[in-house]
Amino acid sequence: MGKKYRVGILGATGTVGQRFIQLLESHPQFEVSALAASDRSQGKTYGAACSWRLPGEMPEAVRGLKVGAPAPPMDCELVFSSLPGDIARETEESFARAGYAVISNSSALRMDEDVPLLIPEVNHEHLAQLDAQKASRSLDRGMIVTNPNCSTIMLALALAPLHARFGIEACVATTLQALSGAGYPGVASLDAADNVLPFIGGEEEKIETETLKILGRHEGGRIQPAPFKVSAQVHRVNVSDGHMAAVRVKLARPASQGELREAFASFTSLPQELKLHTAPRSPIIVRDEPDRPQPRLDRDAGRGMSVTVGRILADKVLDYRFVALSHNTVRGAAGAAILNAELLVATGRL
Ligand code: NAP
């Protein structure tokens, strides 16, 4: 067996942090050696600081680890960050300057020109931005790689094969997002029950801008954003896990419904070729039943790493419509970051 990297988790007690701990239990390449959270948790063992909210027991290996402050030095070689956006920039930059690889979920650095906004199946060539980053930030061994917003990952993954084969000229996406996307305790129960909230701060802008960076081309050391417009409207719905998006697309070249289906279903990429541990066999699973995808039935597809697409139909306003669904804390957060780290290892960048 190859080397095991010692990893730290920033924001380890939160919704995404707990998912990291769960997915990293018995991971072949990474072992959790350090944890950090707010001053509410610092100085306690993880077992005492964290109210474990995932099914099953808290993994034994982390129970006794001391929770520290999110500041270097930490006893690890790379850090996974799931810190709140407002403190992420300064903290993540300080870890990169101190020589750590930072694999972040937070929004703070995603749109910085020298930071890869990575979905390994979609834009692995954007890792070349790390060379520019090394120079622009005068980094020695440190680096920063981000994964997109949880709804953006699902949308960009679903659009990727369509953009590659037919070209996309316009996209309209309406999301129905799970409560766990707001972290814990998240939305007040009296706001969530019997209700839909048509506002998630900053989310529409993230979907509209991040998607174009991800689907953009790496040219001359820069990312040229994809040349189409995305319009997003978002809603928080009373579902525990699993974000859904109703999507309409206008294509640059004509395509039949069958070709669209085939483009989704046959899509695979470098993570599948490299057989990365967290990569699903099918990044996109197509369901043909008229009432799929559904959060409860489809969020765990591909161990939470596949996007499920259904209701692929011609649209009377744009060319086609479909519904996409994925697990927001697995493919949309911790699983995405772990897959990013696996790609860094496999491509020799760590
Ligand atoms: P959360 O459940 O509220 O957890 C926040 C974590 O950050 C906790 O571990 C908390 O520690 C820690 N923290 C809070 N303030 C801190 C401070 N001042 N210094 C150090 N640590 C601090 O939130 P979450 O849902 O896990 O989200 C974390 C990040 O991931 C956010 O940037 C979010 O936008 C992003 N994200 C979330 C999702 C999702 O589906 N939930 C998806 C994609 C991206 P204590 O327990 O000690 O307070």
mmCIF file of N, CA and C and ligand atoms in Angstrom, residues 9-20 36-42 46 49-51 67-70 81-88 91-92 104-108 110 147-151 153 177-186 203 206 236 241 243 327-334, ligand 1:
data_model
loop_
_atom_site.group_PDB
_atom_site.id
_atom_site.type_symbol
_atom_site.label_atom_id
_atom_site.label_comp_id
_atom_site.label_asym_id
_atom_site.label_seq_id
_atom_site.Cartn_x
_atom_site.Cartn_y
_atom_site.Cartn_z
ATOM 1 N N ILE A 9 -8.683 18.708 9.507
ATOM 2 C CA ILE A 9 -9.997 19.201 9.058
ATOM 3 C C ILE A 9 -10.312 20.486 9.815
ATOM 4 N N LEU A 10 -10.533 21.571 9.079
ATOM 5 C CA LEU A 10 -10.922 22.853 9.678
ATOM 6 C C LEU A 10 -12.443 22.946 9.635
ATOM 7 N N GLY A 11 -13.049 23.233 10.786
ATOM 8 C CA GLY A 11 -14.526 23.192 10.844
ATOM 9 C C GLY A 11 -15.000 21.759 11.024
ATOM 10 N N ALA A 12 -14.209 20.970 11.780
ATOM 11 C CA ALA A 12 -14.419 19.516 11.870
ATOM 12 C C ALA A 12 -15.713 19.128 12.577
ATOM 13 N N THR A 13 -16.252 20.022 13.414
ATOM 14 C CA THR A 13 -17.450 19.672 14.187
ATOM 15 C C THR A 13 -18.745 19.965 13.424
ATOM 16 N N GLY A 14 -18.662 20.655 12.275
ATOM 17 C CA GLY A 14 -19.859 21.105 11.552
ATOM 18 C C GLY A 14 -20.460 20.022 10.660
ATOM 19 N N THR A 15 -21.471 20.422 9.902
ATOM 20 C CA THR A 15 -22.186 19.495 9.016
ATOM 21 C C THR A 15 -21.241 18.876 7.989
ATOM 22 N N VAL A 16 -20.436 19.716 7.345
ATOM 23 C CA VAL A 16 -19.507 19.205 6.335
ATOM 24 C C VAL A 16 -18.325 18.511 7.027
ATOM 25 N N GLY A 17 -17.869 19.083 8.132
ATOM 26 C CA GLY A 17 -16.752 18.486 8.874
ATOM 27 C C GLY A 17 -17.056 17.047 9.280
ATOM 28 N N GLN A 18 -18.260 16.805 9.769
ATOM 29 C CA GLN A 18 -18.632 15.441 10.177
ATOM 30 C C GLN A 18 -18.663 14.504 8.963
ATOM 31 N N ARG A 19 -19.107 15.029 7.840
ATOM 32 C CA ARG A 19 -19.125 14.205 6.621
ATOM 33 C C ARG A 19 -17.691 13.850 6.210
ATOM 34 N N PHE A 20 -16.753 14.825 6.360
ATOM 35 C CA PHE A 20 -15.335 14.514 6.091
ATOM 36 C C PHE A 20 -14.883 13.344 6.958
ATOM 37 N N ALA A 36 -9.766 21.064 13.839
ATOM 38 C CA ALA A 36 -9.893 22.441 14.339
ATOM 39 C C ALA A 36 -11.337 22.892 14.201
ATOM 40 N N ALA A 37 -11.737 23.771 15.116
ATOM 41 C CA ALA A 37 -13.084 24.357 15.071
ATOM 42 C C ALA A 37 -13.033 25.689 15.822
ATOM 43 N N SER A 38 -14.194 26.201 16.239
ATOM 44 C CA SER A 38 -14.230 27.519 16.889
ATOM 45 C C SER A 38 -13.745 27.431 18.330
ATOM 46 N N ASP A 39 -13.635 28.583 18.988
ATOM 47 C CA ASP A 39 -13.153 28.567 20.383
ATOM 48 C C ASP A 39 -14.148 27.877 21.317
ATOM 49 N N ARG A 40 -15.384 27.690 20.837
ATOM 50 C CA ARG A 40 -16.367 26.913 21.610
ATOM 51 C C ARG A 40 -15.888 25.472 21.806
ATOM 52 N N SER A 41 -15.162 24.965 20.812
ATOM 53 C CA SER A 41 -14.756 23.552 20.803
ATOM 54 C C SER A 41 -13.285 23.339 21.162
ATOM 55 N N GLN A 42 -12.479 24.380 21.028
ATOM 56 C CA GLN A 42 -11.026 24.210 21.195
ATOM 57 C C GLN A 42 -10.670 23.750 22.607
ATOM 58 N N TYR A 46 -12.529 15.634 20.428
ATOM 59 C CA TYR A 46 -13.581 15.687 19.406
ATOM 60 C C TYR A 46 -14.865 15.049 19.957
ATOM 61 N N ALA A 49 -16.505 17.691 22.031
ATOM 62 C CA ALA A 49 -16.872 18.953 21.370
ATOM 63 C C ALA A 49 -17.985 18.775 20.346
ATOM 64 N N CYS A 50 -18.096 17.575 19.789
ATOM 65 C CA CYS A 50 -18.956 17.399 18.609
ATOM 66 C C CYS A 50 -20.226 16.616 18.943
ATOM 67 N N SER A 51 -21.387 17.180 18.612
ATOM 68 C CA SER A 51 -22.636 16.403 18.667
ATOM 69 C C SER A 51 -22.760 15.700 17.324
ATOM 70 N N VAL A 67 -9.336 19.021 19.740
ATOM 71 C CA VAL A 67 -9.716 20.044 18.758
ATOM 72 C C VAL A 67 -8.891 21.299 19.030
ATOM 73 N N GLY A 68 -8.230 21.791 17.967
ATOM 74 C CA GLY A 68 -7.389 22.968 18.126
ATOM 75 C C GLY A 68 -7.956 24.173 17.402
ATOM 76 N N ALA A 69 -7.152 25.239 17.370
ATOM 77 C CA ALA A 69 -7.530 26.444 16.631
ATOM 78 C C ALA A 69 -7.192 26.232 15.158
ATOM 79 N N PRO A 70 -7.960 26.861 14.246
ATOM 80 C CA PRO A 70 -7.645 26.709 12.824
ATOM 81 C C PRO A 70 -6.509 27.646 12.422
ATOM 82 N N SER A 81 -10.788 22.145 4.360
ATOM 83 C CA SER A 81 -11.422 23.257 5.068
ATOM 84 C C SER A 81 -12.913 23.281 4.835
ATOM 85 N N SER A 82 -13.670 23.307 5.931
ATOM 86 C CA SER A 82 -15.115 23.565 5.851
ATOM 87 C C SER A 82 -15.439 24.645 6.876
ATOM 88 N N LEU A 83 -14.705 25.748 6.753
ATOM 89 C CA LEU A 83 -14.906 26.894 7.642
ATOM 90 C C LEU A 83 -15.987 27.800 7.072
ATOM 91 N N PRO A 84 -16.671 28.573 7.923
ATOM 92 C CA PRO A 84 -17.599 29.574 7.404
ATOM 93 C C PRO A 84 -16.861 30.542 6.476
ATOM 94 N N GLY A 85 -17.577 30.984 5.447
ATOM 95 C CA GLY A 85 -16.975 31.821 4.409
ATOM 96 C C GLY A 85 -16.257 33.053 4.953
ATOM 97 N N ASP A 86 -16.804 33.664 6.010
ATOM 98 C CA ASP A 86 -16.234 34.947 6.457
ATOM 99 C C ASP A 86 -14.847 34.809 7.084
ATOM 100 N N ILE A 87 -14.486 33.643 7.568
ATOM 101 C CA ILE A 87 -13.130 33.515 8.134
ATOM 102 C C ILE A 87 -12.218 32.662 7.251
ATOM 103 N N ALA A 88 -12.782 32.110 6.169
ATOM 104 C CA ALA A 88 -12.022 31.127 5.387
ATOM 105 C C ALA A 88 -10.826 31.754 4.667
ATOM 106 N N THR A 91 -7.678 32.440 6.880
ATOM 107 C CA THR A 91 -7.180 31.192 7.469
ATOM 108 C C THR A 91 -6.564 30.294 6.393
ATOM 109 N N GLU A 92 -7.271 30.129 5.291
ATOM 110 C CA GLU A 92 -6.781 29.220 4.243
ATOM 111 C C GLU A 92 -5.491 29.759 3.630
ATOM 112 N N SER A 104 -10.359 23.268 -0.144
ATOM 113 C CA SER A 104 -11.423 24.007 0.546
ATOM 114 C C SER A 104 -12.787 23.858 -0.095
ATOM 115 N N ASN A 105 -13.784 23.842 0.793
ATOM 116 C CA ASN A 105 -15.207 23.889 0.457
ATOM 117 C C ASN A 105 -15.771 25.277 0.476
ATOM 118 N N SER A 106 -15.055 26.193 1.113
ATOM 119 C CA SER A 106 -15.625 27.508 1.395
ATOM 120 C C SER A 106 -15.619 28.351 0.132
ATOM 121 N N SER A 107 -16.459 29.375 0.130
ATOM 122 C CA SER A 107 -16.636 30.172 -1.082
ATOM 123 C C SER A 107 -15.574 31.253 -1.239
ATOM 124 N N ALA A 108 -14.831 31.552 -0.156
ATOM 125 C CA ALA A 108 -14.004 32.765 -0.115
ATOM 126 C C ALA A 108 -13.048 32.896 -1.307
ATOM 127 N N ARG A 110 -12.876 30.838 -4.143
ATOM 128 C CA ARG A 110 -13.233 30.096 -5.372
ATOM 129 C C ARG A 110 -13.043 30.889 -6.653
ATOM 130 N N ASN A 147 -13.481 23.470 -4.128
ATOM 131 C CA ASN A 147 -14.574 22.840 -4.878
ATOM 132 C C ASN A 147 -15.742 23.818 -4.918
ATOM 133 N N PRO A 148 -16.594 23.682 -5.932
ATOM 134 C CA PRO A 148 -17.680 24.649 -6.102
ATOM 135 C C PRO A 148 -18.751 24.543 -5.019
ATOM 136 N N ASN A 149 -19.605 25.530 -5.019
ATOM 137 C CA ASN A 149 -20.856 25.531 -4.262
ATOM 138 C C ASN A 149 -21.629 24.228 -4.553
ATOM 139 N N CYS A 150 -22.392 23.774 -3.552
ATOM 140 C CA CYS A 150 -23.033 22.453 -3.653
ATOM 141 C C CYS A 150 -24.026 22.330 -4.813
ATOM 142 N N SER A 151 -24.763 23.386 -5.116
ATOM 143 C CA SER A 151 -25.675 23.313 -6.270
ATOM 144 C C SER A 151 -24.905 23.457 -7.571
ATOM 145 N N ILE A 153 -21.907 22.388 -8.287
ATOM 146 C CA ILE A 153 -21.236 21.128 -8.662
ATOM 147 C C ILE A 153 -22.192 20.264 -9.469
ATOM 148 N N GLN A 177 -33.366 23.198 -2.559
ATOM 149 C CA GLN A 177 -32.177 22.800 -1.805
ATOM 150 C C GLN A 177 -32.503 22.334 -0.389
ATOM 151 N N ALA A 178 -31.744 21.313 0.028
ATOM 152 C CA ALA A 178 -31.993 20.653 1.304
ATOM 153 C C ALA A 178 -31.590 21.527 2.489
ATOM 154 N N LEU A 179 -32.166 21.200 3.641
ATOM 155 C CA LEU A 179 -31.898 21.958 4.864
ATOM 156 C C LEU A 179 -30.443 21.826 5.320
ATOM 157 N N SER A 180 -29.834 20.649 5.112
ATOM 158 C CA SER A 180 -28.455 20.461 5.595
ATOM 159 C C SER A 180 -27.483 21.373 4.866
ATOM 160 N N GLY A 181 -27.888 21.942 3.736
ATOM 161 C CA GLY A 181 -27.040 22.886 3.018
ATOM 162 C C GLY A 181 -26.782 24.146 3.812
ATOM 163 N N ALA A 182 -27.603 24.410 4.812
ATOM 164 C CA ALA A 182 -27.415 25.616 5.628
ATOM 165 C C ALA A 182 -26.582 25.331 6.865
ATOM 166 N N GLY A 183 -26.002 24.132 6.974
ATOM 167 C CA GLY A 183 -25.218 23.784 8.164
ATOM 168 C C GLY A 183 -26.129 23.517 9.349
ATOM 169 N N TYR A 184 -25.509 23.390 10.547
ATOM 170 C CA TYR A 184 -26.294 23.096 11.750
ATOM 171 C C TYR A 184 -26.208 24.269 12.718
ATOM 172 N N PRO A 185 -27.274 24.751 13.336
ATOM 173 C CA PRO A 185 -28.652 24.266 13.236
ATOM 174 C C PRO A 185 -29.381 24.745 11.989
ATOM 175 N N GLY A 186 -28.781 25.624 11.220
ATOM 176 C CA GLY A 186 -29.374 25.993 9.934
ATOM 177 C C GLY A 186 -30.671 26.770 10.054
ATOM 178 N N GLU A 203 -26.398 32.622 -3.039
ATOM 179 C CA GLU A 203 -26.400 31.345 -3.762
ATOM 180 C C GLU A 203 -26.623 31.533 -5.275
ATOM 181 N N LYS A 206 -23.508 32.718 -6.899
ATOM 182 C CA LYS A 206 -22.469 31.670 -6.958
ATOM 183 C C LYS A 206 -22.741 30.729 -8.131
ATOM 184 N N ARG A 236 -35.057 27.039 -0.584
ATOM 185 C CA ARG A 236 -34.776 26.068 0.485
ATOM 186 C C ARG A 236 -36.070 25.309 0.748
ATOM 187 N N ASP A 241 -31.442 16.011 3.142
ATOM 188 C CA ASP A 241 -30.233 15.997 2.310
ATOM 189 C C ASP A 241 -30.631 15.816 0.853
ATOM 190 N N HIS A 243 -29.832 18.119 -2.968
ATOM 191 C CA HIS A 243 -30.269 19.301 -3.714
ATOM 192 C C HIS A 243 -30.783 18.868 -5.093
ATOM 193 N N HIS A 327 -26.239 14.658 -3.779
ATOM 194 C CA HIS A 327 -26.112 14.761 -2.320
ATOM 195 C C HIS A 327 -25.255 15.974 -1.986
ATOM 196 N N ASN A 328 -25.840 16.944 -1.288
ATOM 197 C CA ASN A 328 -25.143 18.223 -1.092
ATOM 198 C C ASN A 328 -23.959 18.157 -0.141
ATOM 199 N N THR A 329 -23.948 17.234 0.820
ATOM 200 C CA THR A 329 -22.765 17.202 1.694
ATOM 201 C C THR A 329 -21.735 16.165 1.241
ATOM 202 N N VAL A 330 -22.093 15.309 0.256
ATOM 203 C CA VAL A 330 -21.109 14.348 -0.268
ATOM 204 C C VAL A 330 -20.571 14.914 -1.582
ATOM 205 N N ARG A 331 -21.259 14.725 -2.727
ATOM 206 C CA ARG A 331 -20.743 15.304 -3.990
ATOM 207 C C ARG A 331 -20.683 16.826 -3.893
ATOM 208 N N GLY A 332 -21.551 17.412 -3.088
ATOM 209 C CA GLY A 332 -21.587 18.878 -3.003
ATOM 210 C C GLY A 332 -20.609 19.476 -2.020
ATOM 211 N N ALA A 333 -19.878 18.667 -1.248
ATOM 212 C CA ALA A 333 -18.989 19.257 -0.238
ATOM 213 C C ALA A 333 -17.830 18.303 0.086
ATOM 214 N N ALA A 334 -17.974 17.489 1.150
ATOM 215 C CA ALA A 334 -16.822 16.709 1.626
ATOM 216 C C ALA A 334 -16.316 15.704 0.588
HETATM 217 P P1 NAP B 1 -21.720 24.406 10.154
HETATM 218 O O1 NAP B 1 -22.477 23.145 10.328
HETATM 219 O O2 NAP B 1 -22.281 25.660 10.696
HETATM 220 O O3 NAP B 1 -20.233 24.186 10.734
HETATM 221 C C1 NAP B 1 -19.314 25.240 10.851
HETATM 222 C C2 NAP B 1 -17.982 24.738 11.369
HETATM 223 O O4 NAP B 1 -17.059 25.837 11.421
HETATM 224 C C3 NAP B 1 -18.047 24.161 12.775
HETATM 225 O O5 NAP B 1 -17.064 23.161 12.895
HETATM 226 C C4 NAP B 1 -17.677 25.364 13.639
HETATM 227 O O6 NAP B 1 -17.083 24.996 14.871
HETATM 228 C C5 NAP B 1 -16.611 26.013 12.768
HETATM 229 N N1 NAP B 1 -16.487 27.451 13.051
HETATM 230 C C6 NAP B 1 -17.483 28.387 13.126
HETATM 231 N N2 NAP B 1 -16.953 29.608 13.408
HETATM 232 C C7 NAP B 1 -15.628 29.421 13.522
HETATM 233 C C8 NAP B 1 -14.537 30.278 13.867
HETATM 234 N N3 NAP B 1 -14.721 31.595 14.099
HETATM 235 N N4 NAP B 1 -13.285 29.753 13.919
HETATM 236 C C9 NAP B 1 -13.079 28.436 13.670
HETATM 237 N N5 NAP B 1 -14.056 27.562 13.372
HETATM 238 C C10 NAP B 1 -15.314 28.054 13.295
HETATM 239 O O7 NAP B 1 -21.473 24.724 8.586
HETATM 240 P P2 NAP B 1 -21.285 23.693 7.338
HETATM 241 O O8 NAP B 1 -22.590 23.461 6.680
HETATM 242 O O9 NAP B 1 -20.453 22.545 7.764
HETATM 243 O O10 NAP B 1 -20.480 24.620 6.303
HETATM 244 C C11 NAP B 1 -19.089 24.859 6.415
HETATM 245 C C12 NAP B 1 -18.581 25.519 5.145
HETATM 246 O O11 NAP B 1 -18.806 24.646 4.035
HETATM 247 C C13 NAP B 1 -19.285 26.836 4.798
HETATM 248 O O12 NAP B 1 -18.349 27.699 4.208
HETATM 249 C C14 NAP B 1 -20.329 26.406 3.782
HETATM 250 O O13 NAP B 1 -20.689 27.454 2.924
HETATM 251 C C15 NAP B 1 -19.584 25.304 3.039
HETATM 252 N N6 NAP B 1 -20.451 24.320 2.383
HETATM 253 C C16 NAP B 1 -21.478 23.710 3.041
HETATM 254 C C17 NAP B 1 -22.264 22.768 2.369
HETATM 255 C C18 NAP B 1 -23.404 22.049 3.029
HETATM 256 O O14 NAP B 1 -24.116 21.298 2.318
HETATM 257 N N7 NAP B 1 -23.651 22.203 4.329
HETATM 258 C C19 NAP B 1 -21.981 22.452 1.047
HETATM 259 C C20 NAP B 1 -20.917 23.088 0.407
HETATM 260 C C21 NAP B 1 -20.161 24.020 1.087
HETATM 261 P P3 NAP B 1 -17.915 24.917 16.291
HETATM 262 O O15 NAP B 1 -18.684 23.635 16.266
HETATM 263 O O16 NAP B 1 -16.828 24.936 17.278
HETATM 264 O O17 NAP B 1 -18.809 26.138 16.338
#
